[in-house]
XYZ file of N, CA and C in Angstrom:
339
model
N 1.163 -1.098 0.263
C -0.185 -0.031 -0.436
C 1.168 1.009 -0.019
N 0.330 2.136 -1.138
C 1.607 3.716 -0.519
C 1.241 4.039 0.296
N 2.482 5.260 0.185
C 1.861 5.969 1.518
C 0.713 7.218 1.309
N 0.016 7.409 2.031
C -0.545 8.534 1.872
C -0.673 9.535 2.689
N -0.968 10.681 2.062
C -0.797 12.139 2.926
C -2.128 11.956 3.706
N -2.166 12.037 4.882
C -3.730 11.990 5.616
C -4.250 13.287 6.594
N -3.332 13.752 7.448
C -3.538 14.682 8.309
C -2.729 15.944 8.114
N -3.053 17.018 8.180
C -2.524 18.451 8.382
C -1.176 18.622 8.463
N -0.754 17.984 9.005
C 0.778 18.022 9.985
C 0.976 17.280 8.958
N 0.844 16.058 8.306
C 1.523 15.127 6.681
C 1.570 16.075 6.068
N 0.622 16.821 5.593
C 0.632 17.864 4.406
C 1.794 18.811 4.198
N 1.837 19.646 5.702
C 2.385 20.781 5.847
C 4.175 19.781 5.987
N 4.480 18.930 6.162
C 5.829 18.030 6.309
C 6.397 17.848 5.202
N 5.598 17.604 4.412
C 5.469 17.149 2.720
C 5.993 18.238 2.056
N 4.903 19.247 2.365
C 5.406 20.808 1.522
C 6.124 21.068 1.755
N 7.056 20.863 3.227
C 7.935 21.681 3.540
C 9.322 20.820 2.688
N 9.086 19.776 2.726
C 9.898 18.661 2.128
C 10.060 19.130 0.268
N 8.876 19.494 -0.516
C 9.008 19.721 -1.811
C 9.352 20.941 -1.478
N 9.335 22.171 -1.189
C 9.932 23.291 -1.296
C 11.426 23.662 -0.491
N 11.904 21.990 -0.198
C 13.372 22.824 0.650
C 13.990 21.386 -0.753
N 13.556 20.684 -0.912
C 14.316 20.251 -2.659
C 14.118 21.324 -3.839
N 13.056 22.340 -3.287
C 12.870 22.669 -4.856
C 13.884 24.039 -4.536
N 14.645 24.642 -3.626
C 14.889 25.592 -3.332
C 16.648 24.718 -3.569
N 17.165 23.687 -3.172
C 18.344 22.370 -3.143
C 18.840 22.707 -4.576
N 17.777 22.517 -5.145
C 17.572 22.335 -6.985
C 18.430 23.833 -7.481
N 17.132 24.453 -6.977
C 18.048 25.865 -7.516
C 19.710 26.203 -6.916
N 19.552 25.695 -5.949
C 21.081 26.247 -5.539
C 22.088 25.355 -6.610
N 21.578 23.819 -6.920
C 22.795 23.541 -7.527
C 22.918 23.944 -8.541
N 21.673 24.593 -9.751
C 21.558 25.216 -10.440
C 22.541 26.665 -10.370
N 22.173 27.169 -9.319
C 23.817 28.416 -9.250
C 24.969 28.065 -9.146
N 25.104 26.824 -8.804
C 26.310 26.749 -8.657
C 27.148 25.998 -10.466
N 26.042 25.321 -11.006
C 26.622 24.953 -12.751
C 26.542 26.327 -13.550
N 25.973 27.550 -12.926
C 25.872 28.245 -13.842
C 26.138 29.963 -13.267
N 27.490 29.908 -12.523
C 27.723 31.275 -11.784
C 27.094 32.420 -12.513
N 26.893 32.289 -14.184
C 26.243 33.532 -14.346
C 24.988 33.817 -14.094
N 24.215 32.962 -13.348
C 22.839 33.437 -13.278
C 22.855 32.843 -11.878
N 24.072 32.750 -11.123
C 23.765 32.197 -9.593
C 22.814 33.348 -8.637
N 23.085 34.688 -8.862
C 22.230 35.616 -8.486
C 20.800 34.782 -8.743
N 20.488 34.767 -9.670
C 18.991 34.412 -10.290
C 18.377 33.287 -9.424
N 18.885 31.973 -9.880
C 18.544 31.402 -9.118
C 19.140 31.132 -7.340
N 19.744 31.600 -6.873
C 20.112 31.905 -5.193
C 18.839 32.954 -5.120
N 17.899 33.523 -5.985
C 16.850 34.611 -5.050
C 15.942 33.329 -5.183
N 15.889 32.518 -6.856
C 14.370 31.831 -6.251
C 14.227 30.388 -4.892
N 15.835 30.511 -4.360
C 15.869 29.294 -3.887
C 15.278 29.622 -2.490
N 15.567 31.810 -1.945
C 14.916 32.234 -1.177
C 13.780 32.278 -1.346
N 12.697 32.525 -2.486
C 11.632 32.354 -2.183
C 10.824 31.257 -1.817
N 11.692 30.460 -2.381
C 11.029 28.905 -1.926
C 10.904 28.302 -0.158
N 12.159 29.196 0.305
C 12.176 28.717 1.958
C 11.129 29.485 2.530
N 11.277 30.879 1.456
C 10.050 32.377 2.393
C 8.674 31.813 2.555
N 7.621 30.763 1.243
C 6.827 30.527 0.918
C 6.894 29.410 1.815
N 7.637 27.912 2.322
C 7.784 27.259 2.954
C 7.012 27.904 4.312
N 8.226 28.801 4.648
C 8.193 29.348 6.395
C 6.753 29.835 6.506
N 6.262 30.828 5.060
C 4.844 31.156 5.665
C 3.551 30.365 5.451
N 4.109 29.547 5.429
C 2.747 27.982 5.474
C 2.887 27.344 6.435
N 3.958 27.013 6.962
C 4.320 27.014 8.222
C 4.274 27.852 9.363
N 4.043 28.960 9.330
C 3.676 30.220 10.198
C 1.660 29.832 10.082
N 1.672 30.020 8.964
C 0.039 29.779 8.957
C -0.585 28.889 9.592
N 0.020 27.334 9.457
C -0.187 26.461 10.204
C -0.103 26.353 11.814
N 0.703 27.196 12.288
C 1.128 27.284 13.670
C -0.111 28.104 14.294
N -0.074 29.149 13.858
C -1.225 30.695 13.899
C -2.609 29.727 14.211
N -3.182 28.628 13.166
C -4.265 28.605 13.413
C -4.630 26.492 13.711
N -3.688 26.329 14.216
C -3.580 24.812 14.549
C -4.243 24.700 16.110
N -5.533 23.567 15.536
C -6.156 23.465 17.142
C -6.480 21.917 17.145
N -6.483 21.303 18.251
C -6.574 20.025 18.591
C -7.635 19.206 17.186
N -8.190 19.924 17.240
C -9.576 19.175 16.212
C -9.010 19.363 14.395
N -8.119 20.473 14.661
C -7.360 20.714 12.561
C -6.507 19.403 12.690
N -5.598 19.614 13.561
C -4.575 18.912 13.404
C -4.766 17.219 14.042
N -5.586 16.263 14.690
C -5.909 15.050 14.272
C -6.997 14.900 13.161
N -7.424 16.032 12.383
C -8.209 15.829 11.314
C -8.122 14.645 10.774
N -8.775 13.872 9.712
C -7.883 13.383 8.268
C -8.651 14.125 7.308
N -8.027 14.308 6.122
C -8.671 14.879 4.961
C -9.342 13.766 4.419
N -10.374 14.084 3.803
C -11.235 13.123 3.184
C -10.739 13.550 1.893
N -9.521 13.736 1.278
C -8.652 13.375 -0.087
C -7.097 12.761 0.128
N -6.620 12.308 0.751
C -5.743 11.661 0.669
C -4.884 11.927 0.022
N -3.373 12.428 -0.029
C -2.894 12.732 -1.299
C -1.197 11.397 -1.551
N -1.264 11.046 -2.283
C -0.442 10.138 -2.779
C 1.031 11.011 -2.803
N 2.173 11.271 -2.255
C 3.404 12.069 -2.775
C 4.269 11.325 -3.567
N 3.677 10.336 -4.139
C 5.036 9.968 -5.512
C 4.081 10.327 -6.226
N 2.804 11.427 -6.462
C 1.916 11.873 -8.034
C 3.508 13.494 -7.535
N 4.288 13.764 -6.806
C 5.014 15.271 -6.858
C 6.189 15.151 -6.839
N 6.910 13.950 -7.349
C 7.950 13.849 -7.268
C 9.011 14.970 -8.443
N 10.198 15.169 -7.959
C 10.500 16.461 -8.116
C 11.893 15.881 -8.465
N 12.639 16.728 -10.068
C 13.617 16.545 -10.482
C 14.438 17.290 -9.951
N 15.903 16.007 -9.417
C 16.839 17.183 -8.323
C 18.674 17.619 -9.464
N 18.447 16.763 -9.849
C 19.274 16.353 -10.958
C 19.559 17.504 -12.252
N 20.774 18.727 -12.519
C 20.489 19.542 -13.532
C 21.458 18.629 -14.681
N 20.984 18.814 -16.301
C 21.223 18.524 -17.212
C 22.703 19.220 -17.398
N 22.926 19.746 -16.984
C 24.097 21.195 -17.632
C 23.817 21.799 -18.970
N 22.581 21.772 -19.559
C 22.086 22.018 -20.473
C 21.163 23.315 -19.867
N 21.286 24.410 -19.713
C 20.516 25.586 -18.957
C 19.161 26.194 -19.511
N 18.502 25.748 -20.610
C 17.252 25.790 -21.814
C 16.969 24.482 -20.503
N 17.714 23.297 -20.666
C 16.711 22.364 -20.013
C 16.295 21.837 -18.421
N 17.660 22.751 -18.371
C 17.250 22.574 -16.573
C 16.399 23.856 -16.083
N 15.920 25.089 -17.048
C 15.076 25.824 -16.400
C 13.461 25.640 -16.642
N 13.310 24.434 -17.638
C 12.315 23.406 -17.812
C 12.221 22.949 -17.145
N 13.328 21.980 -16.134
C 12.707 21.009 -14.951
C 12.381 21.856 -13.493
N 13.207 22.982 -13.201
C 12.662 24.108 -12.646
C 11.342 24.596 -12.731
N 10.639 24.418 -13.738
C 9.793 25.280 -14.154
C 8.495 23.901 -13.803
N 8.634 22.675 -14.478
C 7.961 21.407 -13.930
C 8.373 21.580 -12.182
N 8.951 21.715 -11.643
C 8.905 21.224 -10.329
C 8.052 21.896 -9.551
N 8.356 23.347 -10.129
C 7.708 24.467 -9.524
C 5.915 23.948 -9.474
N 5.206 23.758 -10.761
C 4.067 23.136 -11.089
C 3.641 22.203 -10.068
N 4.536 20.806 -9.838
C 4.806 19.932 -9.207
C 4.101 20.554 -7.786
N 5.083 21.540 -6.942
C 4.757 22.114 -5.900
C 3.316 23.062 -5.417
N 3.139 23.590 -6.981
C 1.785 24.119 -7.313
C 0.774 23.170 -6.693
N 0.732 22.357 -7.738
C 0.011 20.962 -8.064
C -0.576 20.841 -6.260
N 0.799 20.479 -5.652
C 0.350 19.524 -4.276
C -0.561 20.229 -3.940
N 0.274 21.725 -3.623
C -0.599 22.771 -2.719
C -2.222 23.232 -3.124
N -2.594 22.922 -4.427
C -4.250 22.919 -4.948
C -4.584 21.650 -4.629
N -3.654 20.794 -4.342
C -4.630 19.423 -4.563
C -4.595 19.075 -2.978
N -3.945 19.473 -1.745
C -3.719 20.201 -0.728
C -5.498 20.396 0.167
N -6.058 21.469 -0.586
C -6.343 22.744 -0.471
C -8.039 21.760 -0.608
N -8.453 20.626 -1.636
C -9.476 20.034 -1.805
C -10.509 20.106 -0.594
């Protein structure tokens, strides 16, 4: 049986993992393409900021009922796998970064259903 994300806490933890991995990928790209390092570092910082905003909102709004409540739509984390390796080709790597961001957004949209 595949792992399912059922609780709010599990959703937040998985979101944190997605944002961290996406930021990590941008740092990899910053190393691969030093001429664009500032841009990739800024994107990584945005991912970290978004992660912190979600965690803060969760901490401010959490109640016992909210915490132990189960989602009516459990999510399968395998639907949101990110690509973490750079290809060495800027165009392909930017495409991968965009696809990774789309997966993070899809996860967020699916989590609120």
